[in-house]
Amino acid sequence: MEYYNKVIESVGVRYVKGNNFKIERPVTITDYTDSENTAILLHRGSLNYGEDQESVNEGEILFIPAGRPTRVSFGTVTKRNETNNDNFLENKKKYLQTISFKNIKNLEDDCITSVTFEAKVFDVVNFFNSLGIPAFVIRFNDRIASILEDVVKESEQNTPGKERVIKLYTELLVVELVRHILKNRLFVEELSTNSTYFKDPRLIDMFNYIKKNIGGDLSNKVLAKVANVSEDYVGQYFKMLTGINPQDYIEYQRMEAAVELLRTTKKSIRDIGKEVGYKDTAYFCRRFKMMYGLPAGKMRRRESLINVQ
């Protein structure tokens, strides 16, 4: 139990967005994904997910970890209603119409509550993504459903302390999600295998150093000094605990930092590349497109669409 207390204490939480939606037009998104975690509470109607299109019952929650593409269907759909995630985001208002809680009660249409949030270990590792778990349904948990409703209800208010209350609710949401996973013994193997980074302070030192020096020298030689291990061993050591080699992890973190800068600043692609450790802009652009499947400029437009309420 102490181990999982340490896990929970190590996870930093940030609310991203939340809303209620009426399903205006049924749609299947073949690769539904977000850069952060998403919890979708089904109030009324039809919600299915995964390749087998497993059903979510009314009052249940579909949880999609950050960066995990998942086939999701809102409403009763046919083959003709399929689209990809980019097209869905560009035409989101055509499929989902924002509504308030007071309108949900009298609504007979399909409707959902959706909350998106960040959960990162030591502000570095995306927690739920790092566990390697797929999207799953949270059944028979009125507490989590109530928290999701409270988050969005608070976001609709214009009262003092709103941001702090939302933060507290979002932190509570993450705690209850972890408790639900443990209580129902979900993904036991993934938890024991993929969360070993909590057990070694030297690895945490490397995580923190990488975060603080994302644009600097992060060679294995430098990391070996941080962890106080040999340069020949540091790559093997890092991979043994995380499942990936350090340079692949560093590139992923640099690209994540680049996405955040694209989302939150108007800096040029060249300046962003340099800030996250790429002196060669052309190389940065090639690696970015290879990792995300689209150019950095298009990613900036895509992220602006994601954040449209």
PDB file of C-alpha atoms in Angstrom:
ATOM      1  CA  MET A   1       0.000   0.000   0.000  1.00  0.00           C
ATOM      2  CA  GLU A   2       2.876   2.385   0.791  1.00  0.00           C
ATOM      3  CA  TYR A   3       4.133   1.889  -2.743  1.00  0.00           C
ATOM      4  CA  TYR A   4       0.843   3.037  -4.258  1.00  0.00           C
ATOM      5  CA  ASN A   5       0.679   5.994  -1.868  1.00  0.00           C
ATOM      6  CA  LYS A   6       4.053   6.991  -3.279  1.00  0.00           C
ATOM      7  CA  VAL A   7       2.702   6.580  -6.800  1.00  0.00           C
ATOM      8  CA  ILE A   8      -0.287   8.835  -6.107  1.00  0.00           C
ATOM      9  CA  GLU A   9       1.848  11.451  -4.335  1.00  0.00           C
ATOM     10  CA  SER A  10       4.221  11.533  -7.293  1.00  0.00           C
ATOM     11  CA  VAL A  11       1.558  12.291  -9.896  1.00  0.00           C
ATOM     12  CA  GLY A  12       1.053  15.968 -10.770  1.00  0.00           C
ATOM     13  CA  VAL A  13      -2.450  16.775 -12.047  1.00  0.00           C
ATOM     14  CA  ARG A  14      -3.686  19.588 -14.290  1.00  0.00           C
ATOM     15  CA  TYR A  15      -7.227  20.185 -15.547  1.00  0.00           C
ATOM     16  CA  VAL A  16      -7.284  20.833 -19.305  1.00  0.00           C
ATOM     17  CA  LYS A  17     -10.938  21.112 -20.339  1.00  0.00           C
ATOM     18  CA  GLY A  18     -14.407  19.817 -19.596  1.00  0.00           C
ATOM     19  CA  ASN A  19     -17.816  20.088 -21.170  1.00  0.00           C
ATOM     20  CA  ASN A  20     -21.238  18.569 -21.662  1.00  0.00           C
ATOM     21  CA  PHE A  21     -22.204  17.620 -25.190  1.00  0.00           C
ATOM     22  CA  LYS A  22     -25.342  16.621 -27.013  1.00  0.00           C
ATOM     23  CA  ILE A  23     -24.634  14.137 -29.806  1.00  0.00           C
ATOM     24  CA  GLU A  24     -25.804  16.245 -32.725  1.00  0.00           C
ATOM     25  CA  ARG A  25     -24.829  13.708 -35.347  1.00  0.00           C
ATOM     26  CA  PRO A  26     -23.716  10.064 -34.812  1.00  0.00           C
ATOM     27  CA  VAL A  27     -20.064   9.471 -35.676  1.00  0.00           C
ATOM     28  CA  THR A  28     -17.315   6.857 -35.374  1.00  0.00           C
ATOM     29  CA  ILE A  29     -13.785   8.232 -34.954  1.00  0.00           C
ATOM     30  CA  THR A  30     -11.435   5.485 -36.113  1.00  0.00           C
ATOM     31  CA  ASP A  31      -8.426   6.855 -34.189  1.00  0.00           C
ATOM     32  CA  TYR A  32      -9.870   9.039 -31.426  1.00  0.00           C
ATOM     33  CA  THR A  33      -6.991  10.417 -29.374  1.00  0.00           C
ATOM     34  CA  ASP A  34      -5.882  13.367 -27.284  1.00  0.00           C
ATOM     35  CA  SER A  35      -2.506  14.463 -25.978  1.00  0.00           C
ATOM     36  CA  GLU A  36      -3.972  14.164 -22.440  1.00  0.00           C
ATOM     37  CA  ASN A  37      -6.270  11.741 -20.612  1.00  0.00           C
ATOM     38  CA  THR A  38     -10.003  11.818 -21.323  1.00  0.00           C
ATOM     39  CA  ALA A  39     -12.918  10.541 -19.216  1.00  0.00           C
ATOM     40  CA  ILE A  40     -16.320  10.401 -20.925  1.00  0.00           C
ATOM     41  CA  LEU A  41     -19.466   9.897 -18.827  1.00  0.00           C
ATOM     42  CA  LEU A  42     -22.464   8.646 -20.827  1.00  0.00           C
ATOM     43  CA  HIS A  43     -25.686  10.223 -19.570  1.00  0.00           C
ATOM     44  CA  ARG A  44     -27.991   8.999 -22.302  1.00  0.00           C
ATOM     45  CA  GLY A  45     -27.781   7.136 -25.599  1.00  0.00           C
ATOM     46  CA  SER A  46     -25.071   5.032 -27.203  1.00  0.00           C
ATOM     47  CA  LEU A  47     -21.285   5.050 -26.717  1.00  0.00           C
ATOM     48  CA  ASN A  48     -18.993   2.278 -28.014  1.00  0.00           C
ATOM     49  CA  TYR A  49     -15.222   1.852 -28.165  1.00  0.00           C
ATOM     50  CA  GLY A  50     -12.420  -0.408 -29.376  1.00  0.00           C
ATOM     51  CA  GLU A  51     -12.157  -2.618 -32.422  1.00  0.00           C
ATOM     52  CA  ASP A  52     -14.946  -4.839 -31.042  1.00  0.00           C
ATOM     53  CA  GLN A  53     -17.072  -1.741 -30.302  1.00  0.00           C
ATOM     54  CA  GLU A  54     -17.740  -2.672 -26.689  1.00  0.00           C
ATOM     55  CA  SER A  55     -20.747  -0.839 -25.255  1.00  0.00           C
ATOM     56  CA  VAL A  56     -20.632   1.722 -22.475  1.00  0.00           C
ATOM     57  CA  ASN A  57     -23.873   1.718 -20.468  1.00  0.00           C
ATOM     58  CA  GLU A  58     -25.631   4.874 -19.310  1.00  0.00           C
ATOM     59  CA  GLY A  59     -24.011   6.132 -16.115  1.00  0.00           C
ATOM     60  CA  GLU A  60     -20.672   4.470 -16.929  1.00  0.00           C
ATOM     61  CA  ILE A  61     -17.393   6.132 -17.913  1.00  0.00           C
ATOM     62  CA  LEU A  62     -15.061   5.486 -20.827  1.00  0.00           C
ATOM     63  CA  PHE A  63     -11.480   6.296 -19.847  1.00  0.00           C
ATOM     64  CA  ILE A  64      -8.947   6.899 -22.644  1.00  0.00           C
ATOM     65  CA  PRO A  65      -5.293   7.309 -21.550  1.00  0.00           C
ATOM     66  CA  ALA A  66      -3.280  10.112 -23.147  1.00  0.00           C
ATOM     67  CA  GLY A  67      -1.934   9.326 -26.582  1.00  0.00           C
ATOM     68  CA  ARG A  68      -3.787   5.997 -26.948  1.00  0.00           C
ATOM     69  CA  PRO A  69      -5.636   5.987 -30.295  1.00  0.00           C
ATOM     70  CA  THR A  70      -9.012   4.295 -29.798  1.00  0.00           C
ATOM     71  CA  ARG A  71     -11.972   3.615 -32.050  1.00  0.00           C
ATOM     72  CA  VAL A  72     -14.904   5.511 -30.489  1.00  0.00           C
ATOM     73  CA  SER A  73     -18.528   5.779 -31.635  1.00  0.00           C
ATOM     74  CA  PHE A  74     -20.900   8.458 -30.381  1.00  0.00           C
ATOM     75  CA  GLY A  75     -24.555   7.583 -31.068  1.00  0.00           C
ATOM     76  CA  THR A  76     -25.871   4.839 -33.332  1.00  0.00           C
ATOM     77  CA  VAL A  77     -23.660   4.868 -36.402  1.00  0.00           C
ATOM     78  CA  THR A  78     -23.205   3.150 -39.740  1.00  0.00           C
ATOM     79  CA  LYS A  79     -20.109   2.668 -41.910  1.00  0.00           C
ATOM     80  CA  ARG A  80     -20.874   5.964 -43.644  1.00  0.00           C
ATOM     81  CA  ASN A  81     -20.485   7.868 -40.374  1.00  0.00           C
ATOM     82  CA  GLU A  82     -16.779   6.995 -39.967  1.00  0.00           C
ATOM     83  CA  THR A  83     -14.077   9.659 -39.895  1.00  0.00           C
ATOM     84  CA  ASN A  84     -10.537  10.094 -38.577  1.00  0.00           C
ATOM     85  CA  ASN A  85      -9.501  12.170 -35.585  1.00  0.00           C
ATOM     86  CA  ASP A  86      -8.229  15.153 -37.568  1.00  0.00           C
ATOM     87  CA  ASN A  87     -11.468  15.463 -39.543  1.00  0.00           C
ATOM     88  CA  PHE A  88     -13.493  15.021 -36.374  1.00  0.00           C
ATOM     89  CA  LEU A  89     -11.650  17.882 -34.672  1.00  0.00           C
ATOM     90  CA  GLU A  90     -12.037  20.136 -37.687  1.00  0.00           C
ATOM     91  CA  ASN A  91     -15.799  19.472 -37.759  1.00  0.00           C
ATOM     92  CA  LYS A  92     -16.424  18.863 -34.066  1.00  0.00           C
ATOM     93  CA  LYS A  93     -19.381  21.251 -33.800  1.00  0.00           C
ATOM     94  CA  LYS A  94     -21.142  19.272 -36.506  1.00  0.00           C
ATOM     95  CA  TYR A  95     -21.114  16.187 -34.265  1.00  0.00           C
ATOM     96  CA  LEU A  96     -21.110  17.500 -30.692  1.00  0.00           C
ATOM     97  CA  GLN A  97     -23.088  20.485 -29.448  1.00  0.00           C
ATOM     98  CA  THR A  98     -22.085  22.090 -26.146  1.00  0.00           C
ATOM     99  CA  ILE A  99     -24.878  22.173 -23.555  1.00  0.00           C
ATOM    100  CA  SER A 100     -25.170  23.118 -19.874  1.00  0.00           C
ATOM    101  CA  PHE A 101     -26.120  20.785 -17.040  1.00  0.00           C
ATOM    102  CA  LYS A 102     -29.540  22.362 -16.612  1.00  0.00           C
ATOM    103  CA  ASN A 103     -30.347  21.375 -20.207  1.00  0.00           C
ATOM    104  CA  ILE A 104     -29.239  17.753 -19.770  1.00  0.00           C
ATOM    105  CA  LYS A 105     -32.156  16.962 -17.438  1.00  0.00           C
ATOM    106  CA  ASN A 106     -34.771  17.805 -20.044  1.00  0.00           C
ATOM    107  CA  LEU A 107     -32.864  16.434 -23.011  1.00  0.00           C
ATOM    108  CA  GLU A 108     -33.975  13.225 -24.730  1.00  0.00           C
ATOM    109  CA  ASP A 109     -31.023  13.153 -27.145  1.00  0.00           C
ATOM    110  CA  ASP A 110     -27.758  11.259 -26.616  1.00  0.00           C
ATOM    111  CA  CYS A 111     -25.521  13.289 -24.301  1.00  0.00           C
ATOM    112  CA  ILE A 112     -22.175  12.993 -22.487  1.00  0.00           C
ATOM    113  CA  THR A 113     -19.888  14.775 -20.065  1.00  0.00           C
ATOM    114  CA  SER A 114     -16.223  14.844 -21.092  1.00  0.00           C
ATOM    115  CA  VAL A 115     -13.238  15.876 -18.944  1.00  0.00           C
ATOM    116  CA  THR A 116      -9.644  16.030 -20.197  1.00  0.00           C
ATOM    117  CA  PHE A 117      -6.740  16.245 -17.760  1.00  0.00           C
ATOM    118  CA  GLU A 118      -2.993  15.803 -17.431  1.00  0.00           C
ATOM    119  CA  ALA A 119      -1.455  13.349 -14.963  1.00  0.00           C
ATOM    120  CA  LYS A 120       2.353  13.240 -14.972  1.00  0.00           C
ATOM    121  CA  VAL A 121       4.837  11.581 -12.667  1.00  0.00           C
ATOM    122  CA  PHE A 122       7.231  14.250 -11.354  1.00  0.00           C
ATOM    123  CA  ASP A 123       5.802  16.433 -14.156  1.00  0.00           C
ATOM    124  CA  VAL A 124       7.746  14.302 -16.616  1.00  0.00           C
ATOM    125  CA  VAL A 125       6.166  10.924 -17.394  1.00  0.00           C
ATOM    126  CA  ASN A 126       2.564  10.737 -18.603  1.00  0.00           C
ATOM    127  CA  PHE A 127       1.305   8.378 -15.895  1.00  0.00           C
ATOM    128  CA  PHE A 128      -1.596   6.475 -17.464  1.00  0.00           C
ATOM    129  CA  ASN A 129       0.123   6.329 -20.848  1.00  0.00           C
ATOM    130  CA  SER A 130       3.314   4.980 -19.254  1.00  0.00           C
ATOM    131  CA  LEU A 131       1.404   2.070 -17.711  1.00  0.00           C
ATOM    132  CA  GLY A 132       0.663   0.792 -21.200  1.00  0.00           C
ATOM    133  CA  ILE A 133      -3.033   0.316 -20.434  1.00  0.00           C
ATOM    134  CA  PRO A 134      -5.705   0.589 -23.166  1.00  0.00           C
ATOM    135  CA  ALA A 135      -8.978   2.492 -23.039  1.00  0.00           C
ATOM    136  CA  PHE A 136     -11.410   0.840 -20.623  1.00  0.00           C
ATOM    137  CA  VAL A 137     -14.874   1.225 -19.096  1.00  0.00           C
ATOM    138  CA  ILE A 138     -15.342   2.264 -15.469  1.00  0.00           C
ATOM    139  CA  ARG A 139     -18.462   0.439 -14.331  1.00  0.00           C
ATOM    140  CA  PHE A 140     -20.466   0.766 -11.105  1.00  0.00           C
ATOM    141  CA  ASN A 141     -18.590   3.798  -9.825  1.00  0.00           C
ATOM    142  CA  ASP A 142     -20.986   6.618  -9.035  1.00  0.00           C
ATOM    143  CA  ARG A 143     -18.248   8.503  -7.185  1.00  0.00           C
ATOM    144  CA  ILE A 144     -16.125   9.021 -10.314  1.00  0.00           C
ATOM    145  CA  ALA A 145     -19.249   9.923 -12.317  1.00  0.00           C
ATOM    146  CA  SER A 146     -20.172  12.493  -9.662  1.00  0.00           C
ATOM    147  CA  ILE A 147     -16.657  14.000  -9.689  1.00  0.00           C
ATOM    148  CA  LEU A 148     -16.782  14.409 -13.480  1.00  0.00           C
ATOM    149  CA  GLU A 149     -20.102  16.211 -13.160  1.00  0.00           C
ATOM    150  CA  ASP A 150     -18.750  18.433 -10.370  1.00  0.00           C
ATOM    151  CA  VAL A 151     -15.703  19.407 -12.457  1.00  0.00           C
ATOM    152  CA  VAL A 152     -17.842  20.590 -15.362  1.00  0.00           C
ATOM    153  CA  LYS A 153     -20.460  22.217 -13.130  1.00  0.00           C
ATOM    154  CA  GLU A 154     -17.694  24.249 -11.495  1.00  0.00           C
ATOM    155  CA  SER A 155     -16.256  25.186 -14.902  1.00  0.00           C
ATOM    156  CA  GLU A 156     -19.647  26.674 -15.807  1.00  0.00           C
ATOM    157  CA  GLN A 157     -19.565  28.954 -12.753  1.00  0.00           C
ATOM    158  CA  ASN A 158     -18.106  32.437 -12.515  1.00  0.00           C
ATOM    159  CA  THR A 159     -17.298  32.531  -8.818  1.00  0.00           C
ATOM    160  CA  PRO A 160     -14.184  33.217  -6.709  1.00  0.00           C
ATOM    161  CA  GLY A 161     -11.882  30.221  -6.280  1.00  0.00           C
ATOM    162  CA  LYS A 162     -13.217  28.447  -9.365  1.00  0.00           C
ATOM    163  CA  GLU A 163      -9.786  27.393 -10.670  1.00  0.00           C
ATOM    164  CA  ARG A 164      -8.704  26.043  -7.297  1.00  0.00           C
ATOM    165  CA  VAL A 165     -11.904  24.023  -6.846  1.00  0.00           C
ATOM    166  CA  ILE A 166     -11.526  22.543 -10.331  1.00  0.00           C
ATOM    167  CA  LYS A 167      -7.918  21.599  -9.523  1.00  0.00           C
ATOM    168  CA  LEU A 168      -9.003  19.861  -6.306  1.00  0.00           C
ATOM    169  CA  TYR A 169     -11.755  17.959  -8.099  1.00  0.00           C
ATOM    170  CA  THR A 170      -9.330  16.898 -10.856  1.00  0.00           C
ATOM    171  CA  GLU A 171      -6.781  15.660  -8.310  1.00  0.00           C
ATOM    172  CA  LEU A 172      -9.550  13.708  -6.593  1.00  0.00           C
ATOM    173  CA  LEU A 173     -10.534  12.250  -9.964  1.00  0.00           C
ATOM    174  CA  VAL A 174      -7.018  10.859 -10.496  1.00  0.00           C
ATOM    175  CA  VAL A 175      -6.919   9.359  -6.984  1.00  0.00           C
ATOM    176  CA  GLU A 176     -10.291   7.671  -7.524  1.00  0.00           C
ATOM    177  CA  LEU A 177      -9.185   6.330 -10.912  1.00  0.00           C
ATOM    178  CA  VAL A 178      -6.109   4.711  -9.339  1.00  0.00           C
ATOM    179  CA  ARG A 179      -8.245   3.333  -6.497  1.00  0.00           C
ATOM    180  CA  HIS A 180     -10.720   1.896  -9.012  1.00  0.00           C
ATOM    181  CA  ILE A 181      -7.916   0.181 -10.942  1.00  0.00           C
ATOM    182  CA  LEU A 182      -6.452  -1.307  -7.752  1.00  0.00           C
ATOM    183  CA  LYS A 183      -9.778  -2.301  -6.167  1.00  0.00           C
ATOM    184  CA  ASN A 184     -10.916  -4.121  -9.300  1.00  0.00           C
ATOM    185  CA  ARG A 185      -7.444  -5.560  -9.931  1.00  0.00           C
ATOM    186  CA  LEU A 186      -7.346  -4.107 -13.423  1.00  0.00           C
ATOM    187  CA  PHE A 187      -4.096  -4.210 -15.394  1.00  0.00           C
ATOM    188  CA  VAL A 188      -2.199  -5.821 -12.501  1.00  0.00           C
ATOM    189  CA  GLU A 189       0.630  -6.983 -14.750  1.00  0.00           C
ATOM    190  CA  GLU A 190       0.965  -3.564 -16.418  1.00  0.00           C
ATOM    191  CA  LEU A 191       1.101  -1.821 -13.044  1.00  0.00           C
ATOM    192  CA  SER A 192       3.809  -4.104 -11.667  1.00  0.00           C
ATOM    193  CA  THR A 193       5.854  -4.083 -14.878  1.00  0.00           C
ATOM    194  CA  ASN A 194       5.591  -0.510 -16.087  1.00  0.00           C
ATOM    195  CA  SER A 195       5.719   1.550 -12.905  1.00  0.00           C
ATOM    196  CA  THR A 196       9.147   0.421 -11.706  1.00  0.00           C
ATOM    197  CA  TYR A 197      10.480   3.955 -12.145  1.00  0.00           C
ATOM    198  CA  PHE A 198       8.970   4.835  -8.749  1.00  0.00           C
ATOM    199  CA  LYS A 199      11.368   2.467  -7.026  1.00  0.00           C
ATOM    200  CA  ASP A 200      14.734   3.943  -8.007  1.00  0.00           C
ATOM    201  CA  PRO A 201      15.688   7.517  -7.026  1.00  0.00           C
ATOM    202  CA  ARG A 202      18.552   7.576  -9.562  1.00  0.00           C
ATOM    203  CA  LEU A 203      16.059   7.184 -12.376  1.00  0.00           C
ATOM    204  CA  ILE A 204      13.925   9.974 -10.929  1.00  0.00           C
ATOM    205  CA  ASP A 205      17.037  12.162 -10.859  1.00  0.00           C
ATOM    206  CA  MET A 206      17.482  11.491 -14.570  1.00  0.00           C
ATOM    207  CA  PHE A 207      13.822  12.254 -15.310  1.00  0.00           C
ATOM    208  CA  ASN A 208      14.097  15.574 -13.508  1.00  0.00           C
ATOM    209  CA  TYR A 209      17.424  16.460 -15.148  1.00  0.00           C
ATOM    210  CA  ILE A 210      16.023  15.719 -18.612  1.00  0.00           C
ATOM    211  CA  LYS A 211      13.004  17.905 -17.929  1.00  0.00           C
ATOM    212  CA  LYS A 212      15.074  20.853 -16.689  1.00  0.00           C
ATOM    213  CA  ASN A 213      17.657  20.590 -19.494  1.00  0.00           C
ATOM    214  CA  ILE A 214      15.455  19.545 -22.421  1.00  0.00           C
ATOM    215  CA  GLY A 215      17.282  21.900 -24.801  1.00  0.00           C
ATOM    216  CA  GLY A 216      20.783  21.046 -23.619  1.00  0.00           C
ATOM    217  CA  ASP A 217      23.280  18.206 -23.755  1.00  0.00           C
ATOM    218  CA  LEU A 218      21.485  14.995 -22.780  1.00  0.00           C
ATOM    219  CA  SER A 219      24.009  12.471 -24.020  1.00  0.00           C
ATOM    220  CA  ASN A 220      24.468   9.151 -22.238  1.00  0.00           C
ATOM    221  CA  LYS A 221      27.728  10.556 -20.846  1.00  0.00           C
ATOM    222  CA  VAL A 222      25.841  13.362 -19.101  1.00  0.00           C
ATOM    223  CA  LEU A 223      23.059  11.045 -17.881  1.00  0.00           C
ATOM    224  CA  ALA A 224      25.626   8.619 -16.468  1.00  0.00           C
ATOM    225  CA  LYS A 225      27.013  11.405 -14.258  1.00  0.00           C
ATOM    226  CA  VAL A 226      23.509  12.350 -13.096  1.00  0.00           C
ATOM    227  CA  ALA A 227      22.697   8.746 -12.120  1.00  0.00           C
ATOM    228  CA  ASN A 228      26.211   7.989 -10.884  1.00  0.00           C
ATOM    229  CA  VAL A 229      26.566   4.916 -13.110  1.00  0.00           C
ATOM    230  CA  SER A 230      29.003   4.154 -15.907  1.00  0.00           C
ATOM    231  CA  GLU A 231      28.445   5.552 -19.382  1.00  0.00           C
ATOM    232  CA  ASP A 232      28.509   2.017 -20.808  1.00  0.00           C
ATOM    233  CA  TYR A 233      25.775   0.899 -18.405  1.00  0.00           C
ATOM    234  CA  VAL A 234      23.426   3.915 -18.300  1.00  0.00           C
ATOM    235  CA  GLY A 235      21.514   2.963 -21.470  1.00  0.00           C
ATOM    236  CA  GLN A 236      20.931  -0.598 -20.284  1.00  0.00           C
ATOM    237  CA  TYR A 237      19.976   0.637 -16.810  1.00  0.00           C
ATOM    238  CA  PHE A 238      17.447   3.153 -18.137  1.00  0.00           C
ATOM    239  CA  LYS A 239      15.879   0.634 -20.522  1.00  0.00           C
ATOM    240  CA  MET A 240      15.675  -2.042 -17.830  1.00  0.00           C
ATOM    241  CA  LEU A 241      13.479   0.230 -15.679  1.00  0.00           C
ATOM    242  CA  THR A 242      11.449   2.025 -18.351  1.00  0.00           C
ATOM    243  CA  GLY A 243      11.305  -0.330 -21.332  1.00  0.00           C
ATOM    244  CA  ILE A 244      12.878   2.203 -23.719  1.00  0.00           C
ATOM    245  CA  ASN A 245      16.394   3.469 -24.277  1.00  0.00           C
ATOM    246  CA  PRO A 246      17.207   6.956 -22.924  1.00  0.00           C
ATOM    247  CA  GLN A 247      17.742   8.681 -26.262  1.00  0.00           C
ATOM    248  CA  ASP A 248      14.340   7.531 -27.548  1.00  0.00           C
ATOM    249  CA  TYR A 249      12.779   8.784 -24.322  1.00  0.00           C
ATOM    250  CA  ILE A 250      14.599  12.114 -24.632  1.00  0.00           C
ATOM    251  CA  GLU A 251      13.406  12.585 -28.195  1.00  0.00           C
ATOM    252  CA  TYR A 252       9.840  11.866 -27.108  1.00  0.00           C
ATOM    253  CA  GLN A 253      10.113  14.439 -24.289  1.00  0.00           C
ATOM    254  CA  ARG A 254      11.617  16.999 -26.666  1.00  0.00           C
ATOM    255  CA  MET A 255       8.756  16.505 -29.091  1.00  0.00           C
ATOM    256  CA  GLU A 256       6.214  16.740 -26.277  1.00  0.00           C
ATOM    257  CA  ALA A 257       7.831  20.012 -25.198  1.00  0.00           C
ATOM    258  CA  ALA A 258       7.669  21.196 -28.821  1.00  0.00           C
ATOM    259  CA  VAL A 259       3.945  20.377 -28.995  1.00  0.00           C
ATOM    260  CA  GLU A 260       3.362  22.353 -25.803  1.00  0.00           C
ATOM    261  CA  LEU A 261       5.201  25.362 -27.261  1.00  0.00           C
ATOM    262  CA  LEU A 262       3.220  25.063 -30.493  1.00  0.00           C
ATOM    263  CA  ARG A 263       0.038  25.013 -28.429  1.00  0.00           C
ATOM    264  CA  THR A 264       0.827  27.864 -26.047  1.00  0.00           C
ATOM    265  CA  THR A 265       3.167  30.271 -27.893  1.00  0.00           C
ATOM    266  CA  LYS A 266       3.557  32.013 -31.241  1.00  0.00           C
ATOM    267  CA  LYS A 267       7.259  31.192 -31.492  1.00  0.00           C
ATOM    268  CA  SER A 268       8.546  30.165 -34.899  1.00  0.00           C
ATOM    269  CA  ILE A 269       9.137  26.506 -35.741  1.00  0.00           C
ATOM    270  CA  ARG A 270      12.862  27.274 -35.924  1.00  0.00           C
ATOM    271  CA  ASP A 271      12.956  28.825 -32.442  1.00  0.00           C
ATOM    272  CA  ILE A 272      10.906  25.993 -30.956  1.00  0.00           C
ATOM    273  CA  GLY A 273      13.257  23.429 -32.461  1.00  0.00           C
ATOM    274  CA  LYS A 274      16.273  25.173 -30.921  1.00  0.00           C
ATOM    275  CA  GLU A 275      14.547  25.536 -27.549  1.00  0.00           C
ATOM    276  CA  VAL A 276      13.942  21.790 -27.296  1.00  0.00           C
ATOM    277  CA  GLY A 277      17.463  20.825 -28.382  1.00  0.00           C
ATOM    278  CA  TYR A 278      17.549  20.726 -32.207  1.00  0.00           C
ATOM    279  CA  LYS A 279      20.111  23.035 -33.810  1.00  0.00           C
ATOM    280  CA  ASP A 280      19.121  21.874 -37.316  1.00  0.00           C
ATOM    281  CA  THR A 281      15.568  23.044 -38.100  1.00  0.00           C
ATOM    282  CA  ALA A 282      15.198  20.737 -41.099  1.00  0.00           C
ATOM    283  CA  TYR A 283      16.160  17.714 -38.997  1.00  0.00           C
ATOM    284  CA  PHE A 284      13.748  18.784 -36.257  1.00  0.00           C
ATOM    285  CA  CYS A 285      10.918  19.063 -38.808  1.00  0.00           C
ATOM    286  CA  ARG A 286      11.701  15.631 -40.271  1.00  0.00           C
ATOM    287  CA  ARG A 287      11.768  13.971 -36.857  1.00  0.00           C
ATOM    288  CA  PHE A 288       8.587  15.769 -35.781  1.00  0.00           C
ATOM    289  CA  LYS A 289       6.685  14.597 -38.848  1.00  0.00           C
ATOM    290  CA  MET A 290       8.032  11.064 -38.420  1.00  0.00           C
ATOM    291  CA  MET A 291       6.825  10.951 -34.819  1.00  0.00           C
ATOM    292  CA  TYR A 292       3.410  12.587 -35.199  1.00  0.00           C
ATOM    293  CA  GLY A 293       2.600  11.913 -38.844  1.00  0.00           C
ATOM    294  CA  LEU A 294       2.113  15.578 -39.703  1.00  0.00           C
ATOM    295  CA  PRO A 295       4.265  18.731 -39.951  1.00  0.00           C
ATOM    296  CA  ALA A 296       4.770  20.973 -36.931  1.00  0.00           C
ATOM    297  CA  GLY A 297       2.779  23.792 -38.554  1.00  0.00           C
ATOM    298  CA  LYS A 298      -0.214  21.547 -39.068  1.00  0.00           C
ATOM    299  CA  MET A 299       0.110  20.267 -35.505  1.00  0.00           C
ATOM    300  CA  ARG A 300      -0.150  23.872 -34.289  1.00  0.00           C
ATOM    301  CA  ARG A 301      -3.437  24.287 -36.204  1.00  0.00           C
ATOM    302  CA  ARG A 302      -4.658  20.919 -34.922  1.00  0.00           C
ATOM    303  CA  GLU A 303      -3.910  21.766 -31.284  1.00  0.00           C
ATOM    304  CA  SER A 304      -5.779  25.056 -31.641  1.00  0.00           C
ATOM    305  CA  LEU A 305      -8.818  23.061 -32.825  1.00  0.00           C
ATOM    306  CA  ILE A 306      -8.520  20.631 -29.897  1.00  0.00           C
ATOM    307  CA  ASN A 307      -8.709  23.516 -27.442  1.00  0.00           C
ATOM    308  CA  VAL A 308     -11.813  25.051 -28.983  1.00  0.00           C
ATOM    309  CA  GLN A 309     -14.648  24.562 -26.527  1.00  0.00           C
TER     310      GLN A 309
END
